[in-house]
Coordinates of C-alpha atoms in Angstrom, one line a residue:
X12 CA 9.4 3.6 -13.0
X13 CA 10.4 4.3 -9.3
X14 CA 14.1 4.4 -8.5
X15 CA 15.8 5.0 -5.2
X16 CA 19.5 5.7 -4.7
X17 CA 21.4 5.2 -1.5
X18 CA 18.6 6.1 0.9
X19 CA 19.4 6.7 4.5
X20 CA 17.1 7.2 7.5
X21 CA 18.2 8.6 10.8
X22 CA 16.0 8.9 13.8
X23 CA 17.5 10.9 16.7
X24 CA 21.0 9.6 17.0
X25 CA 20.2 6.2 15.5
X26 CA 20.7 5.2 11.9
X27 CA 17.6 3.1 11.0
X28 CA 18.8 2.1 7.6
X29 CA 21.4 3.2 5.0
X30 CA 22.3 2.7 1.4
X31 CA 19.0 1.4 0.2
X32 CA 18.8 1.4 -3.6
X33 CA 16.4 -0.4 -5.9
X34 CA 14.3 0.2 -9.0
X35 CA 10.6 -0.8 -9.5
X36 CA 9.4 -1.2 -13.1
X37 CA 5.9 -2.0 -14.5
X38 CA 4.9 -5.5 -13.4
X39 CA 7.3 -5.6 -10.4
X40 CA 6.3 -6.4 -6.8
X41 CA 8.7 -6.0 -4.0
X42 CA 8.1 -7.6 -0.6
X43 CA 9.6 -5.3 2.1
X44 CA 10.8 -7.3 5.1
X45 CA 12.8 -6.8 8.3
X46 CA 12.3 -7.0 12.1
X47 CA 10.3 -4.5 14.0
X48 CA 12.2 -1.2 14.1
X49 CA 14.1 -1.8 10.9
X50 CA 12.4 1.1 9.1
X51 CA 9.8 -0.5 6.9
X52 CA 7.2 2.1 7.6
X53 CA 9.7 4.9 7.4
X54 CA 10.8 3.7 3.9
X55 CA 7.3 3.6 2.7
X56 CA 6.6 7.1 4.0
X57 CA 9.7 8.3 2.2
X58 CA 8.4 6.7 -1.0
X59 CA 5.1 8.5 -0.4
X60 CA 6.8 11.9 0.0
X61 CA 5.7 12.1 3.6
X62 CA 9.2 11.8 5.0
X63 CA 12.4 13.2 3.6
X64 CA 15.4 10.9 3.5
X65 CA 18.4 11.9 5.5
X66 CA 20.5 11.1 2.5
X67 CA 19.7 9.8 -1.0
X68 CA 17.1 10.4 -3.7
X69 CA 13.8 9.0 -5.0
X70 CA 13.0 9.4 -8.6
X71 CA 9.7 8.9 -10.5
X72 CA 10.2 8.5 -14.2
X73 CA 13.5 10.2 -13.9
X74 CA 12.4 13.2 -11.8
X75 CA 13.0 13.7 -8.1
X76 CA 9.7 13.3 -6.3
X77 CA 10.5 16.3 -4.2
X78 CA 9.9 18.5 -7.3
X79 CA 6.7 16.7 -8.2
X80 CA 3.3 17.5 -6.9
X81 CA -0.1 16.0 -7.8
X82 CA 1.4 14.2 -10.8
X83 CA 3.2 11.9 -8.4
X84 CA 0.6 11.7 -5.6
X85 CA -2.1 10.7 -8.0
X86 CA 0.1 7.9 -9.3
X87 CA 0.5 6.2 -5.9
X88 CA -1.8 4.5 -3.4
X89 CA -0.6 4.2 0.2
X90 CA -2.4 2.0 2.8
X91 CA -0.9 2.2 6.2
X92 CA -1.3 0.2 9.5
X93 CA -4.7 1.9 10.2
X94 CA -7.5 1.3 7.7
X95 CA -8.7 4.9 7.8
X96 CA -12.4 3.9 8.1
X97 CA -15.0 6.3 9.6
X98 CA -17.0 4.4 12.2
X99 CA -20.3 6.2 11.5
X100 CA -20.2 5.4 7.7
X101 CA -21.0 2.1 6.1
X102 CA -18.2 0.3 4.2
X103 CA -20.0 1.3 1.0
X104 CA -20.1 5.0 2.0
X105 CA -16.5 4.9 3.2
X106 CA -15.3 3.6 -0.1
X107 CA -17.2 6.1 -2.2
X108 CA -16.1 9.0 0.2
X109 CA -12.4 8.0 0.0
X110 CA -12.5 7.7 -3.7
X111 CA -14.2 11.1 -3.9
X112 CA -11.4 12.7 -1.9
X113 CA -9.0 11.2 -4.4
X114 CA -10.9 12.8 -7.2
X115 CA -12.5 9.5 -8.4
X116 CA -16.3 9.3 -8.6
X117 CA -17.6 5.8 -8.5
X118 CA -21.2 4.5 -8.6
X119 CA -22.8 2.4 -5.8
X120 CA -22.7 -0.5 -8.2
X121 CA -18.9 -0.2 -8.7
X122 CA -18.2 0.2 -5.0
X123 CA -20.4 -2.7 -4.2
X124 CA -18.6 -4.9 -6.7
X125 CA -15.2 -4.0 -5.1
X126 CA -16.5 -4.8 -1.6
X127 CA -18.0 -8.0 -2.8
X128 CA -14.7 -9.0 -4.2
X129 CA -13.2 -8.4 -0.8
X130 CA -15.7 -10.7 0.8
X131 CA -17.9 -7.9 2.3
X132 CA -21.0 -8.5 0.2
X133 CA -23.2 -9.1 3.2
X134 CA -21.6 -6.4 5.4
X135 CA -21.2 -3.4 3.2
X136 CA -24.3 -1.6 4.4
X137 CA -23.4 -1.9 8.1
X138 CA -21.8 1.1 10.0
X139 CA -18.1 0.4 10.1
X140 CA -18.2 0.3 13.9
X141 CA -19.9 -3.1 13.7
X142 CA -17.1 -4.5 11.5
X143 CA -14.2 -6.6 12.8
X144 CA -10.7 -5.4 12.4
X145 CA -10.1 -7.7 9.5
X146 CA -13.3 -6.5 7.8
X147 CA -12.3 -2.9 8.3
X148 CA -9.0 -3.7 6.7
X149 CA -10.7 -5.4 3.7
X150 CA -12.9 -2.3 3.3
X151 CA -9.8 -0.1 3.1
X152 CA -8.1 -2.5 0.6
X153 CA -11.2 -2.3 -1.7
X154 CA -9.9 1.2 -2.6
X155 CA -7.2 -0.4 -4.6
X156 CA -9.7 -2.3 -6.7
X157 CA -11.4 0.9 -7.9
X158 CA -8.4 3.3 -7.9
X159 CA -6.2 4.3 -10.8
X160 CA -2.8 4.5 -9.1
X161 CA 0.0 2.6 -10.8
X162 CA 2.2 2.3 -7.7
X163 CA 0.8 0.6 -4.6
X164 CA 2.6 1.1 -1.2
X165 CA 1.1 -1.3 1.3
X166 CA 2.1 -1.4 5.0
X167 CA 1.2 -4.7 6.7
X168 CA -2.1 -5.0 4.9
X169 CA -2.3 -8.7 5.5
X170 CA -2.5 -8.3 9.3
X171 CA -5.8 -9.5 10.9
X172 CA -6.9 -11.2 7.7
X173 CA -8.0 -14.8 7.3
X174 CA -6.7 -17.1 4.6
X175 CA -9.5 -16.4 2.2
X176 CA -9.0 -12.6 2.5
X177 CA -5.2 -13.0 2.1
X178 CA -5.8 -14.9 -1.1
X179 CA -8.1 -12.2 -2.4
X180 CA -5.4 -9.6 -1.7
X181 CA -2.8 -11.6 -3.5
X182 CA -5.1 -12.0 -6.5
X183 CA -5.8 -8.3 -6.5
X184 CA -2.0 -7.6 -6.5
X185 CA -1.5 -10.1 -9.3
X186 CA -4.2 -8.4 -11.5
X187 CA -2.6 -5.0 -10.8
X188 CA 0.9 -6.3 -11.9
X189 CA -0.6 -8.0 -15.0
X190 CA -1.7 -4.6 -16.4
X191 CA 1.7 -3.0 -15.7
X192 CA 1.1 -1.9 -12.1
X193 CA 3.8 -1.9 -9.4
X194 CA 3.6 -2.7 -5.7
X195 CA 5.8 -2.6 -2.6
X196 CA 4.4 -4.6 0.2
X197 CA 5.7 -4.5 3.8
X198 CA 4.7 -7.7 5.4
X199 CA 6.0 -10.5 7.7
X200 CA 3.9 -13.0 5.7
X201 CA 4.8 -14.7 2.5
X202 CA 3.3 -13.3 -0.7
X203 CA 2.2 -16.2 -2.9
X204 CA 2.3 -14.5 -6.3
X205 CA 3.0 -16.0 -9.7
X206 CA 6.6 -17.1 -10.3
X207 CA 8.9 -14.3 -10.9
X208 CA 6.5 -11.5 -9.8
X209 CA 7.8 -10.9 -6.3
X210 CA 11.3 -9.9 -5.1
X211 CA 12.5 -8.9 -1.7
X212 CA 14.0 -5.8 0.0
X213 CA 15.2 -6.7 3.4
X214 CA 16.0 -4.1 6.0
X215 CA 18.3 -5.0 8.9
X216 CA 17.6 -3.7 12.4

């Protein structure tokens, strides 16, 4: 379980958000909303351990994440605004390489199946520089389908995607929740998940 208590973020002389508290349990999905500049990305970076809160704590299974190392980082998957795709590699090579960096070895067949699920079956062997922005994003999201992380932290992953791709992501999230996974998704779009699966954290500017 992930639990936050009274988180506060200050940037310069400006308080971005304050007193943010919530708990995420297996099977939970939170939709993180708020206008631009309200601190959605900053909150996700705090949850990743990439940014320290000005005030407040974040606990993973009862232990402050600041005292945890690989045990915590291996349990989370973070996808930010940028897909993190290397232009010179194919979508297939990108997926296998990113998994390898995370300590997960996957076969070509497994990688191909994940990319096929994301609608890239006919594009997976092209260098990424020939993919559209939406296709590059889908190639990045395919990492979730083959990863082992229990907590997904997703920052505007639905941007630049068509309706079919958005539906694929929503099904991927639902499957993750069904096996006890957890997700926090920053998005301006609605998440059409099964009834009761999605709750909202709203940050005010």
